[in-house]
Short mmCIF file of C-alpha atoms in Angstrom, two decimals:
data_model
loop_
_atom_site.label_atom_id
_atom_site.label_comp_id
_atom_site.label_asym_id
_atom_site.label_seq_id
_atom_site.Cartn_x
_atom_site.Cartn_y
_atom_site.Cartn_z
CA UNK F 8 4.84 -20.16 16.66
CA UNK F 9 7.91 -21.45 14.99
CA UNK F 10 8.15 -25.35 14.67
CA UNK F 11 11.66 -26.83 14.35
CA UNK F 12 11.29 -30.44 13.11
CA UNK F 13 13.58 -32.68 15.26
CA UNK F 14 13.62 -36.00 13.53
CA UNK F 15 16.68 -35.82 11.38
CA UNK F 16 18.91 -36.51 14.43
CA UNK F 17 21.69 -39.27 14.24
CA UNK F 18 20.74 -40.47 17.70
CA UNK F 19 17.55 -41.89 16.22
CA UNK F 20 18.43 -45.24 14.96
CA UNK F 21 16.97 -45.05 11.46
CA UNK F 22 18.82 -41.46 10.99
CA UNK F 23 22.05 -43.02 12.30
CA UNK F 24 21.74 -45.77 9.86
CA UNK F 25 20.81 -43.65 6.89
CA UNK F 26 23.92 -41.51 7.46
CA UNK F 27 26.21 -44.47 7.73
CA UNK F 28 24.76 -45.87 4.45
CA UNK F 29 24.38 -42.32 3.07
CA UNK F 30 20.87 -43.14 2.16
CA UNK F 31 19.67 -39.76 0.86
CA UNK F 32 16.31 -40.97 -0.14
CA UNK F 33 15.30 -41.51 3.37
CA UNK F 34 16.63 -38.26 4.73
CA UNK F 35 14.72 -36.49 2.02
CA UNK F 36 11.56 -38.42 2.84
CA UNK F 37 11.71 -37.24 6.63
CA UNK F 38 12.63 -33.72 5.64
CA UNK F 39 9.77 -33.25 3.19
CA UNK F 40 7.20 -34.92 5.61
CA UNK F 41 8.36 -32.61 8.39
CA UNK F 42 8.09 -29.40 6.15
CA UNK F 43 4.84 -30.43 4.70
CA UNK F 44 3.50 -30.89 8.42
CA UNK F 45 4.51 -27.30 9.19
CA UNK F 46 8.02 -27.33 10.26
CA UNK F 47 9.50 -23.91 9.65
CA UNK F 48 13.19 -25.26 10.14
CA UNK F 49 14.42 -28.83 9.69
CA UNK F 50 16.90 -29.66 12.64
CA UNK F 51 20.01 -31.55 11.35
CA UNK F 52 22.14 -33.38 13.88
CA UNK F 53 25.04 -35.87 13.19
CA UNK F 54 26.52 -35.44 16.63
CA UNK F 55 27.07 -39.12 17.33
CA UNK F 56 29.53 -39.42 14.45
CA UNK F 57 32.70 -37.76 16.23
CA UNK F 58 34.89 -37.68 13.30
CA UNK F 59 32.45 -37.63 10.29
CA UNK F 60 30.23 -34.95 11.93
CA UNK F 61 31.29 -32.00 9.77
CA UNK F 62 31.16 -34.08 6.52
CA UNK F 63 27.74 -35.78 7.59
CA UNK F 64 26.08 -32.67 8.76
CA UNK F 65 26.93 -30.99 5.51
CA UNK F 66 25.51 -33.89 3.54
CA UNK F 67 22.40 -33.55 5.66
CA UNK F 68 21.88 -29.87 4.88
CA UNK F 69 22.42 -30.55 1.23
CA UNK F 70 19.99 -33.38 1.12
CA UNK F 71 17.18 -31.62 3.20
CA UNK F 72 17.48 -28.45 0.96
CA UNK F 73 17.28 -30.51 -2.11
CA UNK F 74 13.45 -31.16 -1.34
CA UNK F 75 12.74 -28.51 1.27
CA UNK F 76 12.52 -24.91 0.09
CA UNK F 77 13.41 -23.65 3.58
CA UNK F 78 16.16 -23.31 6.17
CA UNK F 79 17.83 -25.86 8.51
CA UNK F 80 18.63 -25.60 12.24
CA UNK F 81 22.23 -26.61 12.50
CA UNK F 82 22.44 -28.66 15.67
CA UNK F 83 25.85 -28.87 16.90
CA UNK F 84 28.16 -27.41 19.60
CA UNK F 85 31.20 -27.93 17.11
CA UNK F 86 32.29 -24.82 15.27
CA UNK F 87 33.84 -27.00 12.65
CA UNK F 88 30.54 -28.96 11.87
CA UNK F 89 28.62 -25.75 12.10
CA UNK F 90 30.95 -24.14 9.34
CA UNK F 91 30.83 -27.19 7.42
CA UNK F 92 26.84 -27.14 7.30
CA UNK F 93 27.06 -23.34 6.62
CA UNK F 94 29.04 -23.93 3.57
CA UNK F 95 26.25 -25.93 2.03
CA UNK F 96 23.30 -24.17 3.58
CA UNK F 97 21.01 -21.75 1.47
CA UNK F 98 19.02 -19.04 3.11
CA UNK F 99 19.05 -17.90 6.75
CA UNK F 100 19.82 -20.90 9.15
CA UNK F 101 19.22 -21.31 12.85
CA UNK F 102 22.17 -22.12 14.89
CA UNK F 103 21.20 -24.75 17.72
CA UNK F 104 22.68 -23.78 20.02
CA UNK F 105 25.09 -21.38 21.91
CA UNK F 106 25.26 -21.66 25.57
CA UNK F 107 27.18 -20.23 28.59
CA UNK F 108 29.46 -23.33 28.73
CA UNK F 109 32.95 -21.60 28.16
CA UNK F 110 34.18 -23.60 25.25
CA UNK F 111 30.91 -23.70 23.43
CA UNK F 112 30.50 -19.93 23.99
CA UNK F 113 33.93 -19.04 22.98
CA UNK F 114 33.56 -21.16 19.70
CA UNK F 115 30.03 -20.31 18.70
CA UNK F 116 29.97 -16.41 19.53
CA UNK F 117 32.23 -15.56 16.54
CA UNK F 118 30.13 -17.70 14.05
CA UNK F 119 26.91 -16.04 14.95
CA UNK F 120 28.30 -12.40 15.52
CA UNK F 121 26.94 -9.73 13.14
CA UNK F 122 24.92 -12.38 11.13
CA UNK F 123 21.29 -12.47 10.62
CA UNK F 124 21.07 -16.14 11.72
CA UNK F 125 18.51 -17.38 14.24
CA UNK F 126 20.26 -18.38 17.37
CA UNK F 127 19.15 -20.52 20.13
CA UNK F 128 20.56 -19.57 23.37
CA UNK F 129 20.52 -22.39 25.83
CA UNK F 130 20.28 -21.59 29.58
CA UNK F 131 23.24 -23.82 30.40
CA UNK F 132 26.53 -23.00 32.03
CA UNK F 133 29.75 -24.87 33.31
CA UNK F 134 28.04 -24.93 36.55
CA UNK F 135 25.51 -27.52 35.17
CA UNK F 136 21.85 -27.47 34.56
CA UNK F 137 19.94 -24.60 36.06
CA UNK F 138 17.27 -25.44 38.63
CA UNK F 139 15.60 -22.27 39.63
CA UNK F 140 14.05 -19.49 37.75
CA UNK F 141 16.73 -17.19 39.02
CA UNK F 142 19.43 -19.51 37.56
CA UNK F 143 17.88 -19.44 34.27
CA UNK F 144 17.40 -15.61 34.06
CA UNK F 145 21.05 -15.11 35.15
CA UNK F 146 22.29 -17.15 32.29
CA UNK F 147 19.61 -15.90 29.78
CA UNK F 148 20.66 -12.29 30.83
CA UNK F 149 24.34 -12.83 30.11
CA UNK F 150 23.64 -14.80 26.75
CA UNK F 151 21.18 -12.29 25.35
CA UNK F 152 23.43 -9.32 26.28
CA UNK F 153 26.47 -10.92 24.83
CA UNK F 154 24.53 -11.63 21.38
CA UNK F 155 23.11 -8.25 21.30
CA UNK F 156 26.52 -6.63 21.82
CA UNK F 157 27.88 -8.77 19.02
CA UNK F 158 25.24 -7.55 16.66
CA UNK F 159 22.75 -10.23 16.83
CA UNK F 160 19.33 -8.79 16.56
CA UNK F 161 17.17 -9.52 19.62
CA UNK F 162 14.39 -10.74 17.22
CA UNK F 163 16.80 -13.58 16.16
CA UNK F 164 17.43 -14.95 19.66
CA UNK F 165 15.47 -17.98 20.83
CA UNK F 166 16.17 -18.45 24.50
CA UNK F 167 15.78 -22.19 25.62
CA UNK F 168 15.35 -22.39 29.62
CA UNK F 169 15.88 -26.04 29.51
CA UNK F 170 13.04 -28.25 30.56
CA UNK F 171 13.74 -30.81 33.21
CA UNK F 172 11.72 -33.77 34.63
CA UNK F 173 8.94 -33.38 36.87
CA UNK F 174 9.65 -37.01 38.10
CA UNK F 175 12.86 -35.66 39.66
CA UNK F 176 11.43 -32.45 41.21
CA UNK F 177 7.73 -31.51 41.10
CA UNK F 178 8.43 -27.96 40.81
CA UNK F 179 10.59 -28.25 37.70
CA UNK F 180 7.59 -27.80 35.48
CA UNK F 181 6.52 -24.59 37.06
CA UNK F 182 10.28 -23.33 37.17
CA UNK F 183 10.37 -23.59 33.45
CA UNK F 184 6.99 -22.15 32.83
CA UNK F 185 7.86 -19.11 35.03
CA UNK F 186 11.17 -18.64 33.31
CA UNK F 187 9.44 -18.39 29.99
CA UNK F 188 7.14 -15.64 31.48
CA UNK F 189 9.98 -13.79 32.95
CA UNK F 190 12.23 -14.06 29.88
CA UNK F 191 9.45 -12.74 27.60
CA UNK F 192 8.84 -9.82 30.01
CA UNK F 193 12.45 -8.91 30.77
CA UNK F 194 13.84 -9.02 27.30
CA UNK F 195 11.44 -7.34 24.95
CA UNK F 196 11.43 -8.88 21.45
CA UNK F 197 13.14 -11.92 22.37
CA UNK F 198 11.75 -15.34 21.43
CA UNK F 199 11.82 -18.65 23.36
CA UNK F 200 12.27 -22.18 22.27
CA UNK F 201 12.46 -25.60 23.84
CA UNK F 202 12.11 -29.30 23.19
CA UNK F 203 9.45 -30.82 25.47
CA UNK F 204 10.19 -34.39 26.07
CA UNK F 205 12.53 -33.95 29.10
CA UNK F 206 9.40 -32.92 31.12
CA UNK F 207 8.13 -36.49 31.26
CA UNK F 208 11.39 -38.43 31.60
CA UNK F 209 10.87 -41.30 33.83
CA UNK F 210 6.89 -41.21 33.58
CA UNK F 211 4.52 -43.34 31.54
CA UNK F 212 2.56 -41.96 28.86
CA UNK F 213 5.07 -39.45 27.97
CA UNK F 214 3.54 -38.05 24.63
CA UNK F 215 0.46 -36.96 26.31
CA UNK F 216 2.38 -35.14 29.19
CA UNK F 217 4.61 -33.42 26.44
CA UNK F 218 1.64 -32.24 24.51
CA UNK F 219 -0.08 -30.64 27.54
CA UNK F 220 3.14 -29.23 28.82
CA UNK F 221 3.54 -27.38 25.43
CA UNK F 222 0.09 -26.05 25.81
CA UNK F 223 1.14 -24.50 29.23
CA UNK F 224 4.26 -22.96 27.96
CA UNK F 225 2.46 -21.36 24.99
CA UNK F 226 0.18 -19.80 27.57
CA UNK F 227 3.08 -18.38 29.22
CA UNK F 228 4.42 -16.88 25.97
CA UNK F 229 6.55 -19.73 24.45
CA UNK F 230 6.79 -19.16 20.51
CA UNK F 231 9.25 -21.76 19.48
CA UNK F 232 9.29 -25.66 19.63
CA UNK F 233 11.70 -28.30 18.73
CA UNK F 234 9.24 -31.16 18.24
CA UNK F 235 8.27 -34.05 15.89
CA UNK F 236 5.74 -32.16 13.62
CA UNK F 237 4.39 -35.57 12.48
CA UNK F 238 2.65 -35.87 15.90
CA UNK F 239 -0.66 -34.46 14.71
CA UNK F 240 -2.08 -34.25 18.26
CA UNK F 241 0.95 -31.98 19.24
CA UNK F 242 0.53 -29.95 16.15
CA UNK F 243 -3.31 -29.64 16.93
CA UNK F 244 -2.53 -28.64 20.49
CA UNK F 245 -0.20 -25.94 19.19
CA UNK F 246 -2.85 -24.47 17.03
CA UNK F 247 -5.59 -24.59 19.68
CA UNK F 248 -3.31 -23.25 22.42
CA UNK F 249 -2.31 -20.20 20.25
CA UNK F 250 -6.04 -19.27 19.73
CA UNK F 251 -6.70 -19.78 23.46
CA UNK F 252 -3.54 -17.60 24.21
CA UNK F 253 -4.88 -14.59 22.05
CA UNK F 254 -2.29 -15.40 19.35
CA UNK F 255 -4.66 -16.09 16.52
CA UNK F 256 -6.77 -13.24 15.01
CA UNK F 257 -10.24 -14.25 14.59
CA UNK F 258 -9.14 -17.75 15.24
CA UNK F 259 -8.34 -17.92 11.53
CA UNK F 260 -5.48 -20.44 11.86
CA UNK F 261 -7.56 -22.52 14.15
CA UNK F 262 -10.57 -22.56 11.74
CA UNK F 263 -8.21 -23.37 8.74
CA UNK F 264 -6.81 -26.35 10.67
CA UNK F 265 -10.15 -27.41 11.54
CA UNK F 266 -11.25 -27.30 7.80
CA UNK F 267 -8.10 -29.28 6.85
CA UNK F 268 -8.86 -32.00 9.32
CA UNK F 269 -6.17 -31.47 11.92
CA UNK F 270 -8.45 -32.22 14.82
CA UNK F 271 -9.73 -35.50 13.33
CA UNK F 272 -7.00 -37.53 14.79
CA UNK L 21 -8.56 -29.74 42.23
CA UNK L 22 -12.05 -29.94 43.27
CA UNK L 23 -14.27 -31.29 40.36
CA UNK L 24 -17.91 -30.26 40.47
CA UNK L 25 -20.15 -32.46 38.20
CA UNK L 26 -22.32 -30.27 36.05
CA UNK L 27 -24.69 -32.84 34.37
CA UNK L 28 -27.72 -32.57 36.71
CA UNK L 29 -28.84 -29.20 35.09
CA UNK L 30 -32.53 -28.92 33.97
CA UNK L 31 -31.46 -27.16 30.89
CA UNK L 32 -30.13 -30.33 29.59
CA UNK L 33 -33.17 -32.08 27.85
CA UNK L 34 -32.81 -35.45 29.49
CA UNK L 35 -32.54 -33.85 33.04
CA UNK L 36 -35.46 -31.54 32.38
CA UNK L 37 -37.57 -34.64 31.25
CA UNK L 38 -36.58 -36.51 34.34
CA UNK L 39 -37.60 -33.68 36.56
CA UNK L 40 -40.86 -33.12 34.85
CA UNK L 41 -41.36 -37.23 34.98
CA UNK L 42 -39.91 -37.35 38.48
CA UNK L 43 -37.89 -40.17 37.19
CA UNK L 44 -35.49 -40.61 40.33
CA UNK L 45 -33.73 -43.59 38.78
CA UNK L 46 -32.25 -41.46 36.03
CA UNK L 47 -31.09 -38.64 38.37
CA UNK L 48 -29.40 -41.32 40.60
CA UNK L 49 -27.77 -42.86 37.69
CA UNK L 50 -26.28 -39.67 36.53
CA UNK L 51 -25.29 -38.52 40.09
CA UNK L 52 -23.59 -41.90 40.97
CA UNK L 53 -21.64 -41.86 37.65
CA UNK L 54 -20.33 -38.36 38.33
CA UNK L 55 -19.33 -39.26 41.81
CA UNK L 56 -17.54 -42.40 40.61
CA UNK L 57 -15.77 -40.45 37.95
CA UNK L 58 -14.34 -38.16 40.51
CA UNK L 59 -16.70 -35.25 41.20
CA UNK L 60 -16.38 -33.93 44.85
CA UNK L 61 -19.73 -32.10 44.48
CA UNK L 62 -22.87 -32.94 42.34
CA UNK L 63 -24.35 -29.89 40.86
CA UNK L 64 -28.10 -29.53 41.03
CA UNK L 65 -29.96 -26.94 39.04
CA UNK L 66 -33.60 -26.83 38.24
CA UNK L 67 -33.61 -23.12 37.07
CA UNK L 68 -35.73 -23.55 33.97
CA UNK L 69 -38.75 -24.50 36.16
CA UNK L 70 -39.64 -21.00 37.47
CA UNK L 71 -42.51 -22.10 39.88
CA UNK L 72 -41.50 -25.67 40.68
CA UNK L 73 -37.79 -24.72 41.20
CA UNK L 74 -37.69 -24.95 44.95
CA UNK L 75 -39.66 -28.24 45.03
CA UNK L 76 -37.64 -29.82 42.28
CA UNK L 77 -34.08 -28.74 43.49
CA UNK L 78 -34.94 -30.28 46.93
CA UNK L 79 -35.99 -33.54 45.11
CA UNK L 80 -32.74 -33.43 43.17
CA UNK L 81 -30.78 -33.08 46.45
CA UNK L 82 -32.68 -35.79 48.09
CA UNK L 83 -32.21 -38.32 45.24
CA UNK L 84 -28.68 -37.30 44.68
CA UNK L 85 -27.68 -37.89 48.15
CA UNK L 86 -29.54 -41.28 48.20
CA UNK L 87 -26.81 -42.68 46.06
CA UNK L 88 -24.03 -40.36 46.55
CA UNK L 89 -22.17 -40.13 49.81
CA UNK L 90 -21.02 -36.45 49.30
CA UNK L 91 -22.26 -32.92 48.89
CA UNK L 92 -24.20 -31.13 46.30
CA UNK L 93 -23.44 -27.75 44.68
CA UNK L 94 -26.76 -26.00 44.78
CA UNK L 95 -26.93 -24.07 41.76
CA UNK L 96 -29.43 -21.21 41.86
CA UNK L 97 -29.70 -17.45 42.34
CA UNK L 98 -32.92 -17.90 44.14
CA UNK L 99 -32.93 -17.74 47.93
CA UNK L 100 -36.27 -19.61 48.15
CA UNK L 101 -34.79 -22.52 45.99
CA UNK L 102 -31.59 -22.59 47.94
CA UNK L 103 -33.27 -22.64 51.30
CA UNK L 104 -35.50 -25.55 50.05
CA UNK L 105 -32.38 -27.43 48.85
CA UNK L 106 -30.58 -26.75 52.05
CA UNK L 107 -33.57 -28.11 54.02
CA UNK L 108 -32.84 -31.64 52.55
CA UNK L 109 -29.14 -31.30 52.20
CA UNK L 110 -26.74 -33.44 54.40
CA UNK L 111 -23.28 -32.31 54.83
CA UNK L 112 -21.52 -29.12 53.87
CA UNK L 113 -22.87 -27.83 50.45
CA UNK L 114 -21.53 -25.60 47.92
CA UNK L 115 -23.51 -22.59 47.00
CA UNK L 116 -23.45 -21.66 43.29
CA UNK L 117 -23.24 -18.76 43.28
CA UNK L 118 -23.33 -15.33 44.72
CA UNK L 119 -22.22 -12.41 42.58
CA UNK L 120 -22.19 -8.52 42.77
CA UNK L 121 -25.44 -8.21 41.07
CA UNK L 122 -27.55 -6.28 43.57
CA UNK L 123 -30.65 -8.55 43.86
CA UNK L 124 -28.62 -11.80 43.92
CA UNK L 125 -25.99 -10.47 46.36
CA UNK L 126 -28.68 -9.11 48.94
CA UNK L 127 -30.51 -12.39 48.73
CA UNK L 128 -27.70 -14.71 49.09
CA UNK L 129 -25.21 -13.11 51.42
CA UNK L 130 -27.57 -13.81 54.53
CA UNK L 131 -27.73 -17.40 53.47
CA UNK L 132 -23.90 -17.96 53.56
CA UNK L 133 -22.94 -15.58 56.20
CA UNK L 134 -21.35 -17.30 59.33
CA UNK L 135 -21.69 -20.76 57.64
CA UNK L 136 -18.96 -23.21 56.50
CA UNK L 137 -20.75 -23.68 53.17
CA UNK L 138 -18.32 -23.59 50.16
CA UNK L 139 -19.40 -20.35 48.06
CA UNK L 140 -18.68 -19.57 44.39
CA UNK L 141 -18.19 -15.98 44.11
CA UNK L 142 -19.05 -15.07 40.33
CA UNK L 143 -17.28 -12.05 39.05
CA UNK L 144 -20.40 -10.44 37.60
CA UNK L 145 -22.09 -7.22 38.65
CA UNK L 146 -25.21 -5.16 37.42
CA UNK L 147 -22.88 -3.44 34.88
CA UNK L 148 -22.55 -6.74 33.05
CA UNK L 149 -19.86 -9.27 32.30
CA UNK L 150 -16.41 -8.11 33.09
CA UNK L 151 -14.18 -7.84 30.20
CA UNK L 152 -10.68 -6.87 31.61
CA UNK L 153 -8.49 -8.13 34.28
CA UNK L 154 -9.17 -5.02 36.38
CA UNK L 155 -12.98 -5.35 35.95
CA UNK L 156 -12.68 -8.87 37.59
CA UNK L 157 -10.38 -7.98 40.27
CA UNK L 158 -12.56 -5.09 41.31
CA UNK L 159 -15.60 -7.33 41.69
CA UNK L 160 -13.61 -10.14 43.25
CA UNK L 161 -12.25 -7.74 45.74
CA UNK L 162 -15.61 -6.58 46.75
CA UNK L 163 -17.18 -10.07 46.94
CA UNK L 164 -14.23 -11.64 48.90
CA UNK L 165 -14.24 -8.69 51.53
CA UNK L 166 -17.89 -8.90 51.86
CA UNK L 167 -17.80 -12.60 52.56
CA UNK L 168 -14.86 -12.57 54.87
CA UNK L 169 -16.54 -9.79 56.63
CA UNK L 170 -19.71 -11.80 57.02
CA UNK L 171 -17.67 -14.68 58.61
CA UNK L 172 -17.26 -16.96 55.59
CA UNK L 173 -13.65 -18.41 55.74
CA UNK L 174 -11.55 -17.41 52.75
CA UNK L 175 -10.76 -21.11 52.30
CA UNK L 176 -14.49 -21.68 51.61
CA UNK L 177 -14.53 -19.03 48.92
CA UNK L 178 -14.21 -20.04 45.12
CA UNK L 179 -13.92 -17.06 42.91
CA UNK L 180 -15.20 -17.66 39.33
CA UNK L 181 -13.87 -14.80 36.99
CA UNK L 182 -16.21 -15.77 34.16
CA UNK L 183 -14.72 -17.41 31.04
CA UNK L 184 -15.83 -15.69 27.88
CA UNK L 185 -15.42 -16.70 24.22
CA UNK L 186 -12.41 -16.09 22.27
CA UNK L 187 -14.38 -16.05 19.02
CA UNK L 188 -15.78 -12.78 20.35
CA UNK L 189 -12.45 -11.42 21.37
CA UNK L 190 -9.08 -13.02 21.04
CA UNK L 191 -7.93 -11.60 24.29
CA UNK L 192 -10.66 -13.13 26.44
CA UNK L 193 -8.62 -16.12 27.16
CA UNK L 194 -5.47 -14.61 28.40
CA UNK L 195 -7.81 -12.01 30.28
CA UNK L 196 -9.29 -14.97 32.08
CA UNK L 197 -5.98 -16.61 32.69
CA UNK L 198 -4.30 -13.52 33.97
CA UNK L 199 -7.49 -12.96 36.28
CA UNK L 200 -6.78 -16.45 37.88
CA UNK L 201 -3.11 -15.68 38.44
CA UNK L 202 -3.88 -12.35 40.06
CA UNK L 203 -6.73 -13.58 42.27
CA UNK L 204 -4.63 -16.46 43.62
CA UNK L 205 -1.84 -13.90 44.42
CA UNK L 206 -4.00 -11.18 45.81
CA UNK L 207 -6.29 -13.19 47.96
CA UNK L 208 -4.10 -15.46 50.07
CA UNK L 209 -5.88 -18.93 50.51
CA UNK L 210 -8.86 -18.18 48.33
CA UNK L 211 -9.80 -20.90 45.59
CA UNK L 212 -10.84 -20.31 42.14
CA UNK L 213 -13.48 -22.09 40.00
CA UNK L 214 -15.00 -21.88 36.53
CA UNK L 215 -16.81 -23.64 33.81
CA UNK L 216 -14.93 -23.89 30.56
CA UNK L 217 -17.24 -24.20 27.79
CA UNK L 218 -17.91 -20.62 27.16
CA UNK L 219 -14.30 -20.28 25.99
CA UNK L 220 -15.08 -22.18 22.81
CA UNK L 221 -18.48 -20.63 21.81
CA UNK L 222 -18.89 -20.08 18.29
CA UNK L 223 -15.98 -22.31 17.22
CA UNK L 224 -15.86 -25.97 15.90
CA UNK L 225 -14.35 -28.94 17.96
CA UNK L 226 -15.37 -27.25 21.28
CA UNK L 227 -14.55 -30.16 23.69
CA UNK L 228 -10.91 -30.04 22.54
CA UNK L 229 -10.51 -26.32 23.09
CA UNK L 230 -12.31 -26.63 26.56
CA UNK L 231 -9.86 -29.32 27.64
CA UNK L 232 -6.86 -27.34 26.68
CA UNK L 233 -7.96 -24.15 28.20
CA UNK L 234 -8.59 -26.15 31.50
CA UNK L 235 -4.93 -27.18 31.23
CA UNK L 236 -3.79 -23.59 30.78
CA UNK L 237 -5.98 -22.29 33.74
CA UNK L 238 -4.53 -25.22 36.06
CA UNK L 239 -1.00 -23.92 35.16
CA UNK L 240 -2.19 -20.36 36.37
CA UNK L 241 -3.49 -21.74 39.75
CA UNK L 242 -7.01 -22.77 39.00
CA UNK L 243 -8.29 -25.58 41.67
CA UNK L 244 -11.76 -25.96 40.95
CA UNK L 245 -13.83 -26.88 37.74
CA UNK L 246 -17.42 -27.24 37.05
CA UNK L 247 -17.36 -29.91 34.09
CA UNK L 248 -18.56 -33.14 32.89
CA UNK L 249 -16.54 -35.74 34.73
CA UNK L 250 -17.57 -38.57 32.49
CA UNK L 251 -15.43 -36.65 29.94
CA UNK L 252 -12.46 -38.95 30.41
CA UNK L 253 -10.09 -36.75 28.31
CA UNK L 254 -10.92 -33.93 30.43
CA UNK L 255 -10.27 -35.86 33.65
CA UNK L 256 -6.93 -37.31 32.23
CA UNK L 257 -5.87 -33.75 31.12
CA UNK L 258 -6.68 -32.46 34.83
CA UNK L 259 -4.51 -35.23 36.46
CA UNK L 260 -1.74 -34.54 34.00
CA UNK L 261 -1.96 -30.78 34.26
CA UNK L 262 -1.66 -30.97 38.13
CA UNK L 263 1.41 -33.05 37.85
CA UNK L 264 3.03 -30.68 35.28
CA UNK L 265 1.96 -27.57 37.51
CA UNK L 266 3.84 -28.97 40.54
CA UNK L 267 0.67 -30.06 42.48
CA UNK L 268 1.17 -33.84 42.53
CA UNK L 269 3.84 -35.03 45.01
CA UNK L 270 6.02 -37.61 43.42
CA UNK L 271 3.50 -37.62 40.62
CA UNK L 272 1.66 -40.24 42.67
CA UNK L 273 -1.92 -39.23 41.59
CA UNK L 274 -0.58 -39.26 37.78
CA UNK L 275 0.95 -42.64 38.33
CA UNK L 276 -2.30 -43.97 39.95
CA UNK L 277 -4.50 -42.76 37.26
CA UNK L 278 -2.08 -44.34 34.71
CA UNK L 279 -2.40 -47.78 36.43
CA UNK L 280 -6.11 -47.31 36.53
CA UNK L 281 -6.22 -46.71 32.80
CA UNK L 282 -7.27 -43.28 32.64
CA UNK L 283 -4.98 -42.31 29.83
CA UNK L 284 -6.15 -45.19 27.65
CA UNK L 285 -9.08 -43.43 26.25
#
């Protein structure tokens, strides 16, 4: 499981304020905490600042990597912002995300073509949000093929089938889960990735639903999550779910997490 | 989801003692508590008492049904004990369980043939515990066909593919989950049922693993569980998992459980 730490997103009030005030200490603190909690990538998003986005996302990358010996997930649809972030980034970043929306696709494909970047391929097109498994597979098929033809290794592609709220349609949960299963089967070697919080939109007790939906998705083959790694219950669920799903030899990670106290919260 | 309350089992120390002492009050208390917590069937098992089993299981049925307006799950491989329990039982019981082990099969098939009893069909044969999905499907196929040919409605059959510990083999979890998926697909209208605790045998923090494995199984189509219904976290997981798995129209059960405080524990 690859965990992407989602907290450094300017749409979160304290991160937005830290960006405006150029409060590097706060950014570093949130970055280090996520890294220590097990995030393999630290997501950086400055999208609410239209004009300053390139400058701000680059500043985020610099400050994150001052305290974290690891890569960022560069979270923007803007090629200018991504290039600015890349100019400062050390190591191999994740690009979050390309989609089949024409503008975004045309802008991002040249950036990732022929690189060893990790790429999130979001199952979204100009026709809007996909609803059925077939919708998602059609988009995934086009994106995966385009990326592979542009010399992105399939092992670096993370398909995100896009979680949608069960409060809107009770079959949106199973639609997503079946998509994960089909994508993993159809595109050998590809990875999958998602955020979880949309599943519980409009319902009470959201964290609990998000955590359990993550467990279900892992049992279908999901191997990437964009989450808050400081949510220890979520992290505990991930470790347990991977053991239950046959992805933890001799339950070694599970036993290690137990010894470290992860299940005590 | 049909929940079978597992607590009235003589192999649990306090139940064994209550049976020996004929302490009806304690049995009634445990029965009522499970019923109030949402158990649709109250399992009764007096299997550790070899000679007294028929008398004791009948006594359990009588006492349970004095306080619970609902059926029992009669948990025994012994035709004599089952007949004794049936002689006292009001309503439509569950028989837990027939299997493909020859003695058990020959003894139990005549008891359930032509009835409207619910029947748990355990994927076990004289060749021992099944390990692969194929092993389980072969046994399930024989059991389901035999029951249907003996006039048991498929809607009354609960196939139990038999959970085995991931500490023994890391693929035992996925083997079980895939079996649930296949059984639900192959035998239209059949139900599935299992206990969960074997999954975590040999590992620490067992309740947590059992709870999450239940969530995974529900996402594969499981619709019956033999559990401790007083485990509120387990019950909360079941309600949430059914909403996430598209089995809760307008999330009504989920919202009702939320209002009733189920998620506060």
